[in-house]
């Protein structure tokens, strides 16, 4: 399993890889846990990195093989030219990571937060994703109209607010050092009002470390995002998590996903939580991943079987959860509605 942590507290992977994407871009990949254990693949969001998933990695690595990677231009994945930022590139990179880390026919739960969720949507028709995805968890994400639906700017919905949100997404302005003011701004825009100071600090360190040019390039992609058609092609069982206080991707996006997904496993709304669900409510997100592994990966491999329709799967379709067992008081409400292959070449790197 992963060694306890590095000096900065981050879990240490058992190995690292560089996956080569379709256009030659290098994607940094970490593998935690135990070989042969049920696989989980984690895709982080805009301005984040593998460090965003530290809580999930620290918990799941005890009995899972956890694969986390840095989206291009983030963390240890190098920036690329302007033509290399697109939803197709997101899908290419995910395919490369799966091909580099999973055996032929091996199934995994794929969890994506924000832009990571958009990555899974963009790759919904890709052969490699369809071959390896046993189930999907979409956290705090949307498929279109991000600027129009955002509530970061406290104005009435309309053309003016839309233009301001687009300008924020595309802004080339540097974030600068972490200060009390920048922490307050980050918390207001991305986290719930009750977020613990240490979790705000964690998010600030991660977001401020993102290169300005990569942040701006991906912001242009997000401002014009339209993956509605891709959602309708995401045919694997898919669960959705959203925070009720999310200003970046408000719950309207989660409800729209639920209405479009071919095989929805239900929506879990986390009361009082903002956009950064894996950091703000790590126990709830980790628990949902575990439920999906039990139902769709362990069962396929001959392990304990859980009913796919939510019976015996806490928080699954057809169940209601009021936040019991979720430390920090974040209540959860589950709504049970239905609604070119890359080569994956991997190069070994030194373990961080």
Short mmCIF file of C-alpha atoms in Angstrom, two decimals:
data_model
loop_
_atom_site.label_atom_id
_atom_site.label_comp_id
_atom_site.label_asym_id
_atom_site.label_seq_id
_atom_site.Cartn_x
_atom_site.Cartn_y
_atom_site.Cartn_z
CA UNK A 1 0.00 0.00 0.00
CA UNK A 2 1.06 3.65 -0.08
CA UNK A 3 3.71 4.62 2.37
CA UNK A 4 2.29 6.86 5.06
CA UNK A 5 3.14 10.31 3.70
CA UNK A 6 5.84 12.62 2.49
CA UNK A 7 7.10 15.56 4.50
CA UNK A 8 4.19 17.64 3.21
CA UNK A 9 1.68 15.05 4.41
CA UNK A 10 0.80 13.76 0.95
CA UNK A 11 0.46 9.98 0.47
CA UNK A 12 3.46 8.42 -1.24
CA UNK A 13 2.62 6.25 -4.28
CA UNK A 14 3.97 2.74 -4.72
CA UNK A 15 5.04 3.86 -8.21
CA UNK A 16 4.66 6.69 -10.68
CA UNK A 17 4.27 6.58 -14.45
CA UNK A 18 4.23 8.94 -17.37
CA UNK A 19 1.37 8.10 -19.72
CA UNK A 20 1.71 9.35 -23.29
CA UNK A 21 -1.46 10.89 -24.68
CA UNK A 22 -2.58 10.79 -28.32
CA UNK A 23 -0.77 14.05 -29.15
CA UNK A 24 2.37 13.05 -27.26
CA UNK A 25 1.56 15.05 -24.12
CA UNK A 26 3.06 13.61 -20.94
CA UNK A 27 0.61 12.85 -18.14
CA UNK A 28 1.91 12.25 -14.61
CA UNK A 29 0.24 9.23 -12.98
CA UNK A 30 0.48 7.91 -9.42
CA UNK A 31 -0.49 4.42 -8.28
CA UNK A 32 -1.30 3.88 -4.59
CA UNK A 33 -2.36 0.81 -2.64
CA UNK A 34 -1.94 -2.83 -3.56
CA UNK A 35 -1.56 -4.48 -6.94
CA UNK A 36 -4.45 -6.81 -7.62
CA UNK A 37 -6.85 -4.89 -5.39
CA UNK A 38 -10.04 -3.34 -6.85
CA UNK A 39 -9.12 -0.31 -8.95
CA UNK A 40 -10.26 3.28 -8.56
CA UNK A 41 -9.24 6.04 -10.97
CA UNK A 42 -9.39 9.68 -9.80
CA UNK A 43 -9.53 12.70 -12.15
CA UNK A 44 -9.21 16.13 -10.50
CA UNK A 45 -10.71 19.44 -11.55
CA UNK A 46 -9.63 22.81 -12.93
CA UNK A 47 -6.62 24.39 -11.11
CA UNK A 48 -6.17 21.30 -8.91
CA UNK A 49 -3.80 18.29 -8.88
CA UNK A 50 -3.50 14.76 -7.51
CA UNK A 51 -3.11 16.36 -4.07
CA UNK A 52 -6.81 17.26 -4.21
CA UNK A 53 -7.57 13.56 -3.63
CA UNK A 54 -5.23 13.01 -0.65
CA UNK A 55 -8.09 12.18 1.74
CA UNK A 56 -9.57 9.62 -0.64
CA UNK A 57 -6.16 8.10 -1.44
CA UNK A 58 -5.24 7.85 2.24
CA UNK A 59 -8.44 5.94 3.01
CA UNK A 60 -8.89 3.81 -0.10
CA UNK A 61 -5.27 2.69 -0.50
CA UNK A 62 -5.64 0.30 2.44
CA UNK A 63 -7.72 -2.09 0.33
CA UNK A 64 -7.85 -0.65 -3.20
CA UNK A 65 -5.45 0.21 -6.00
CA UNK A 66 -5.89 3.94 -6.42
CA UNK A 67 -4.77 5.60 -9.65
CA UNK A 68 -4.61 9.40 -9.65
CA UNK A 69 -3.21 11.64 -12.37
CA UNK A 70 -2.49 15.29 -13.02
CA UNK A 71 -4.52 16.81 -15.84
CA UNK A 72 -2.26 18.32 -18.51
CA UNK A 73 -0.84 21.65 -17.37
CA UNK A 74 -1.53 20.83 -13.71
CA UNK A 75 0.71 19.39 -11.00
CA UNK A 76 3.53 17.37 -12.54
CA UNK A 77 1.96 17.08 -16.00
CA UNK A 78 3.68 19.65 -18.25
CA UNK A 79 1.85 22.47 -19.96
CA UNK A 80 1.17 22.12 -23.68
CA UNK A 81 0.62 24.50 -26.58
CA UNK A 82 -2.69 26.32 -26.85
CA UNK A 83 -3.99 23.76 -29.35
CA UNK A 84 -3.53 21.06 -26.71
CA UNK A 85 -6.32 22.31 -24.45
CA UNK A 86 -9.71 20.84 -25.40
CA UNK A 87 -12.32 18.37 -24.24
CA UNK A 88 -10.91 15.90 -26.78
CA UNK A 89 -7.52 16.23 -25.07
CA UNK A 90 -9.15 15.50 -21.70
CA UNK A 91 -10.63 12.31 -23.15
CA UNK A 92 -7.32 11.36 -24.80
CA UNK A 93 -5.47 11.73 -21.50
CA UNK A 94 -7.96 9.60 -19.59
CA UNK A 95 -7.69 6.88 -22.22
CA UNK A 96 -3.90 6.99 -21.97
CA UNK A 97 -4.00 6.69 -18.17
CA UNK A 98 -6.39 3.71 -18.28
CA UNK A 99 -4.31 1.95 -20.94
CA UNK A 100 -1.10 2.52 -18.98
CA UNK A 101 -2.38 1.31 -15.61
CA UNK A 102 -5.13 -1.31 -16.10
CA UNK A 103 -4.87 -4.82 -17.48
CA UNK A 104 -6.94 -5.73 -20.56
CA UNK A 105 -10.54 -6.20 -19.44
CA UNK A 106 -9.87 -4.92 -15.92
CA UNK A 107 -12.72 -2.84 -14.50
CA UNK A 108 -12.46 0.24 -12.30
CA UNK A 109 -14.61 2.89 -10.69
CA UNK A 110 -13.76 6.27 -12.25
CA UNK A 111 -14.41 9.35 -10.11
CA UNK A 112 -14.12 12.85 -11.54
CA UNK A 113 -14.44 16.18 -9.76
CA UNK A 114 -15.49 19.30 -11.70
CA UNK A 115 -13.30 19.29 -14.85
CA UNK A 116 -12.46 15.69 -13.97
CA UNK A 117 -16.15 14.85 -14.27
CA UNK A 118 -16.22 16.68 -17.59
CA UNK A 119 -13.28 14.50 -18.62
CA UNK A 120 -15.35 11.36 -18.08
CA UNK A 121 -18.27 12.87 -20.00
CA UNK A 122 -16.00 13.84 -22.90
CA UNK A 123 -14.64 10.29 -23.00
CA UNK A 124 -18.03 8.57 -22.74
CA UNK A 125 -17.81 7.11 -26.26
CA UNK A 126 -14.12 6.19 -26.15
CA UNK A 127 -13.46 2.43 -26.48
CA UNK A 128 -10.87 2.32 -23.70
CA UNK A 129 -13.19 4.03 -21.23
CA UNK A 130 -16.12 1.79 -22.13
CA UNK A 131 -13.88 -1.26 -21.73
CA UNK A 132 -12.61 -0.32 -18.26
CA UNK A 133 -15.34 1.72 -16.54
CA UNK A 134 -17.44 -0.39 -14.18
CA UNK A 135 -19.14 2.66 -12.68
CA UNK A 136 -18.62 6.42 -12.53
CA UNK A 137 -18.91 9.05 -9.80
CA UNK A 138 -19.42 12.65 -10.97
CA UNK A 139 -18.60 15.17 -8.22
CA UNK A 140 -19.58 18.85 -8.40
CA UNK A 141 -19.66 19.11 -12.16
CA UNK A 142 -21.75 20.12 -15.14
CA UNK A 143 -21.94 19.49 -18.86
CA UNK A 144 -22.75 22.95 -20.30
CA UNK A 145 -23.78 26.56 -19.49
CA UNK A 146 -21.15 26.91 -16.77
CA UNK A 147 -20.91 30.71 -17.01
CA UNK A 148 -24.67 31.17 -17.31
CA UNK A 149 -25.51 29.04 -14.27
CA UNK A 150 -22.62 30.04 -12.00
CA UNK A 151 -23.49 32.08 -8.90
CA UNK A 152 -20.02 33.38 -8.04
CA UNK A 153 -21.03 36.94 -8.94
CA UNK A 154 -24.06 37.98 -6.81
CA UNK A 155 -26.12 39.41 -9.67
CA UNK A 156 -29.39 38.32 -11.22
CA UNK A 157 -29.06 35.76 -13.98
CA UNK A 158 -28.65 37.36 -17.38
CA UNK A 159 -26.23 38.60 -20.00
CA UNK A 160 -24.22 40.84 -17.65
CA UNK A 161 -23.57 38.10 -15.09
CA UNK A 162 -22.78 35.65 -17.90
CA UNK A 163 -20.15 37.99 -19.38
CA UNK A 164 -18.52 38.56 -15.99
CA UNK A 165 -18.32 34.84 -15.29
CA UNK A 166 -16.77 34.23 -18.72
CA UNK A 167 -14.21 36.93 -18.02
CA UNK A 168 -13.34 35.30 -14.68
CA UNK A 169 -12.86 31.90 -16.33
CA UNK A 170 -10.61 33.36 -19.04
CA UNK A 171 -8.68 35.75 -16.82
CA UNK A 172 -4.88 35.75 -17.26
CA UNK A 173 -4.35 37.53 -13.93
CA UNK A 174 -1.94 35.78 -11.56
CA UNK A 175 -3.41 34.60 -8.27
CA UNK A 176 -0.37 35.78 -6.35
CA UNK A 177 0.62 34.59 -2.87
CA UNK A 178 -1.82 33.10 -0.39
CA UNK A 179 -3.05 35.86 1.93
CA UNK A 180 -5.99 36.22 4.33
CA UNK A 181 -7.87 38.07 1.58
CA UNK A 182 -7.16 35.44 -1.08
CA UNK A 183 -8.29 32.71 1.33
CA UNK A 184 -11.58 34.53 1.92
CA UNK A 185 -12.10 34.99 -1.81
CA UNK A 186 -11.35 31.33 -2.52
CA UNK A 187 -13.68 30.18 0.23
CA UNK A 188 -16.50 32.43 -1.00
CA UNK A 189 -16.19 31.28 -4.60
CA UNK A 190 -15.51 27.59 -4.17
CA UNK A 191 -16.41 26.34 -0.69
CA UNK A 192 -19.29 26.24 1.74
CA UNK A 193 -19.56 28.91 4.47
CA UNK A 194 -18.87 26.36 7.21
CA UNK A 195 -15.68 24.96 5.67
CA UNK A 196 -12.96 24.32 8.23
CA UNK A 197 -9.95 26.69 8.01
CA UNK A 198 -7.51 23.84 7.42
CA UNK A 199 -9.55 22.63 4.44
CA UNK A 200 -9.67 26.15 3.02
CA UNK A 201 -5.89 26.28 3.39
CA UNK A 202 -5.52 22.93 1.62
CA UNK A 203 -7.55 24.16 -1.35
CA UNK A 204 -5.68 27.47 -1.43
CA UNK A 205 -2.29 25.73 -1.63
CA UNK A 206 -3.47 23.49 -4.46
CA UNK A 207 -5.24 26.18 -6.51
CA UNK A 208 -2.48 28.79 -6.16
CA UNK A 209 0.08 26.23 -7.37
CA UNK A 210 -1.64 25.90 -10.76
CA UNK A 211 0.30 27.66 -13.54
CA UNK A 212 -1.44 30.83 -14.70
CA UNK A 213 -1.23 29.95 -18.40
CA UNK A 214 -2.78 26.51 -17.89
CA UNK A 215 -5.52 27.99 -15.72
CA UNK A 216 -6.39 30.52 -18.41
CA UNK A 217 -6.24 28.00 -21.26
CA UNK A 218 -8.58 25.57 -19.51
CA UNK A 219 -10.80 28.50 -18.50
CA UNK A 220 -11.37 29.24 -22.19
CA UNK A 221 -12.44 25.61 -22.70
CA UNK A 222 -14.82 25.71 -19.73
CA UNK A 223 -16.39 28.99 -20.84
CA UNK A 224 -17.56 27.33 -24.07
CA UNK A 225 -18.24 23.85 -22.67
CA UNK A 226 -21.03 21.79 -24.22
CA UNK A 227 -20.96 18.09 -23.37
CA UNK A 228 -24.71 17.48 -23.20
CA UNK A 229 -24.57 14.95 -26.04
CA UNK A 230 -21.70 13.12 -24.33
CA UNK A 231 -23.72 12.71 -21.12
CA UNK A 232 -26.38 10.83 -23.05
CA UNK A 233 -23.65 8.41 -24.20
CA UNK A 234 -22.33 7.73 -20.67
CA UNK A 235 -24.00 4.34 -20.46
CA UNK A 236 -22.19 2.89 -17.43
CA UNK A 237 -23.86 3.14 -13.99
CA UNK A 238 -23.22 6.69 -12.80
CA UNK A 239 -23.72 8.37 -9.42
CA UNK A 240 -23.70 12.14 -8.86
CA UNK A 241 -22.63 14.18 -5.81
CA UNK A 242 -23.15 17.93 -5.40
CA UNK A 243 -22.96 20.52 -2.64
CA UNK A 244 -26.01 22.65 -1.95
CA UNK A 245 -23.79 25.76 -1.60
CA UNK A 246 -21.79 25.22 -4.79
CA UNK A 247 -21.48 28.55 -6.60
CA UNK A 248 -19.28 27.31 -9.47
CA UNK A 249 -21.46 24.39 -10.56
CA UNK A 250 -24.74 24.85 -8.65
CA UNK A 251 -27.06 21.85 -8.10
CA UNK A 252 -29.02 22.76 -11.25
CA UNK A 253 -26.20 21.03 -13.14
CA UNK A 254 -26.52 17.88 -11.03
CA UNK A 255 -30.25 17.73 -11.70
CA UNK A 256 -29.64 18.18 -15.43
CA UNK A 257 -27.14 15.31 -15.36
CA UNK A 258 -29.64 13.11 -13.58
CA UNK A 259 -32.22 13.80 -16.28
CA UNK A 260 -29.80 12.87 -19.08
CA UNK A 261 -27.76 9.94 -17.75
CA UNK A 262 -28.86 6.61 -19.28
CA UNK A 263 -28.05 4.65 -16.08
CA UNK A 264 -28.29 7.00 -13.11
CA UNK A 265 -27.58 5.69 -9.61
CA UNK A 266 -28.95 8.74 -7.85
CA UNK A 267 -27.95 12.20 -6.70
CA UNK A 268 -26.42 12.86 -3.29
CA UNK A 269 -26.79 16.48 -2.20
CA UNK A 270 -24.39 17.49 0.57
CA UNK A 271 -26.01 20.18 2.72
CA UNK A 272 -23.87 23.25 3.35
CA UNK A 273 -21.02 22.04 1.13
CA UNK A 274 -19.59 24.06 -1.74
CA UNK A 275 -17.76 23.08 -4.92
CA UNK A 276 -14.74 21.32 -3.38
CA UNK A 277 -16.65 18.23 -2.24
CA UNK A 278 -13.71 15.75 -1.99
CA UNK A 279 -11.90 18.15 0.37
CA UNK A 280 -14.93 19.65 2.16
CA UNK A 281 -16.77 16.35 2.73
CA UNK A 282 -14.10 13.68 2.19
CA UNK A 283 -15.87 10.97 4.16
CA UNK A 284 -19.04 11.25 2.06
CA UNK A 285 -17.15 11.14 -1.25
CA UNK A 286 -14.95 8.25 -0.16
CA UNK A 287 -17.94 6.29 1.09
CA UNK A 288 -19.72 6.68 -2.24
CA UNK A 289 -16.64 5.44 -4.09
CA UNK A 290 -16.48 2.41 -1.80
CA UNK A 291 -20.15 1.65 -2.43
CA UNK A 292 -19.60 1.71 -6.18
CA UNK A 293 -16.57 -0.57 -5.92
CA UNK A 294 -18.54 -3.05 -3.83
CA UNK A 295 -21.48 -3.05 -6.20
CA UNK A 296 -19.72 -2.98 -9.56
CA UNK A 297 -16.07 -4.07 -9.22
CA UNK A 298 -15.94 -6.56 -6.35
CA UNK A 299 -19.20 -8.15 -7.50
CA UNK A 300 -17.83 -8.60 -11.03
CA UNK A 301 -14.73 -10.23 -9.59
CA UNK A 302 -16.61 -12.68 -7.42
CA UNK A 303 -16.60 -10.61 -4.24
CA UNK A 304 -19.57 -9.58 -2.11
CA UNK A 305 -22.52 -8.55 -4.22
CA UNK A 306 -24.57 -5.40 -3.56
CA UNK A 307 -27.80 -4.67 -5.36
CA UNK A 308 -27.23 -2.18 -8.18
CA UNK A 309 -30.57 -0.44 -7.70
CA UNK A 310 -29.57 0.96 -4.33
CA UNK A 311 -30.84 -1.84 -2.06
CA UNK A 312 -27.93 -2.54 0.24
CA UNK A 313 -25.94 0.30 -1.31
CA UNK A 314 -26.16 3.26 1.10
CA UNK A 315 -26.98 6.48 -0.67
CA UNK A 316 -27.79 4.62 -3.88
CA UNK A 317 -30.80 5.03 -6.08
CA UNK A 318 -34.03 4.76 -4.17
CA UNK A 319 -32.52 5.58 -0.78
CA UNK A 320 -32.54 8.66 1.43
CA UNK A 321 -29.64 9.72 3.63
CA UNK A 322 -29.82 12.59 6.07
CA UNK A 323 -26.11 12.98 6.68
CA UNK A 324 -25.73 10.42 9.44
CA UNK A 325 -22.18 9.21 9.72
CA UNK A 326 -20.79 12.15 7.72
CA UNK A 327 -18.44 14.00 10.06
CA UNK A 328 -18.71 17.76 10.04
CA UNK A 329 -22.47 17.75 9.91
CA UNK A 330 -22.77 17.74 6.11
CA UNK A 331 -26.20 16.30 5.47
CA UNK A 332 -26.70 14.13 2.38
CA UNK A 333 -29.90 13.74 0.45
CA UNK A 334 -30.00 11.08 -2.23
CA UNK A 335 -32.49 11.33 -5.05
CA UNK A 336 -33.03 8.00 -6.77
CA UNK A 337 -34.25 8.93 -10.22
CA UNK A 338 -33.55 6.97 -13.42
CA UNK A 339 -33.38 8.70 -16.09
CA UNK A 340 -9.00 6.82 -31.55
CA UNK A 341 -7.52 4.50 -28.92
CA UNK A 342 -4.12 5.66 -27.64
CA UNK A 343 -1.13 3.43 -27.13
CA UNK A 344 -0.91 4.08 -23.37
CA UNK A 345 2.85 3.89 -23.45
CA UNK A 346 4.24 4.32 -19.92
CA UNK A 347 7.65 5.44 -18.80
CA UNK A 348 8.84 4.79 -15.26
CA UNK A 349 9.75 7.76 -13.11
CA UNK A 350 11.34 8.04 -9.72
CA UNK A 351 8.89 7.69 -6.85
CA UNK A 352 8.11 11.09 -5.40
#
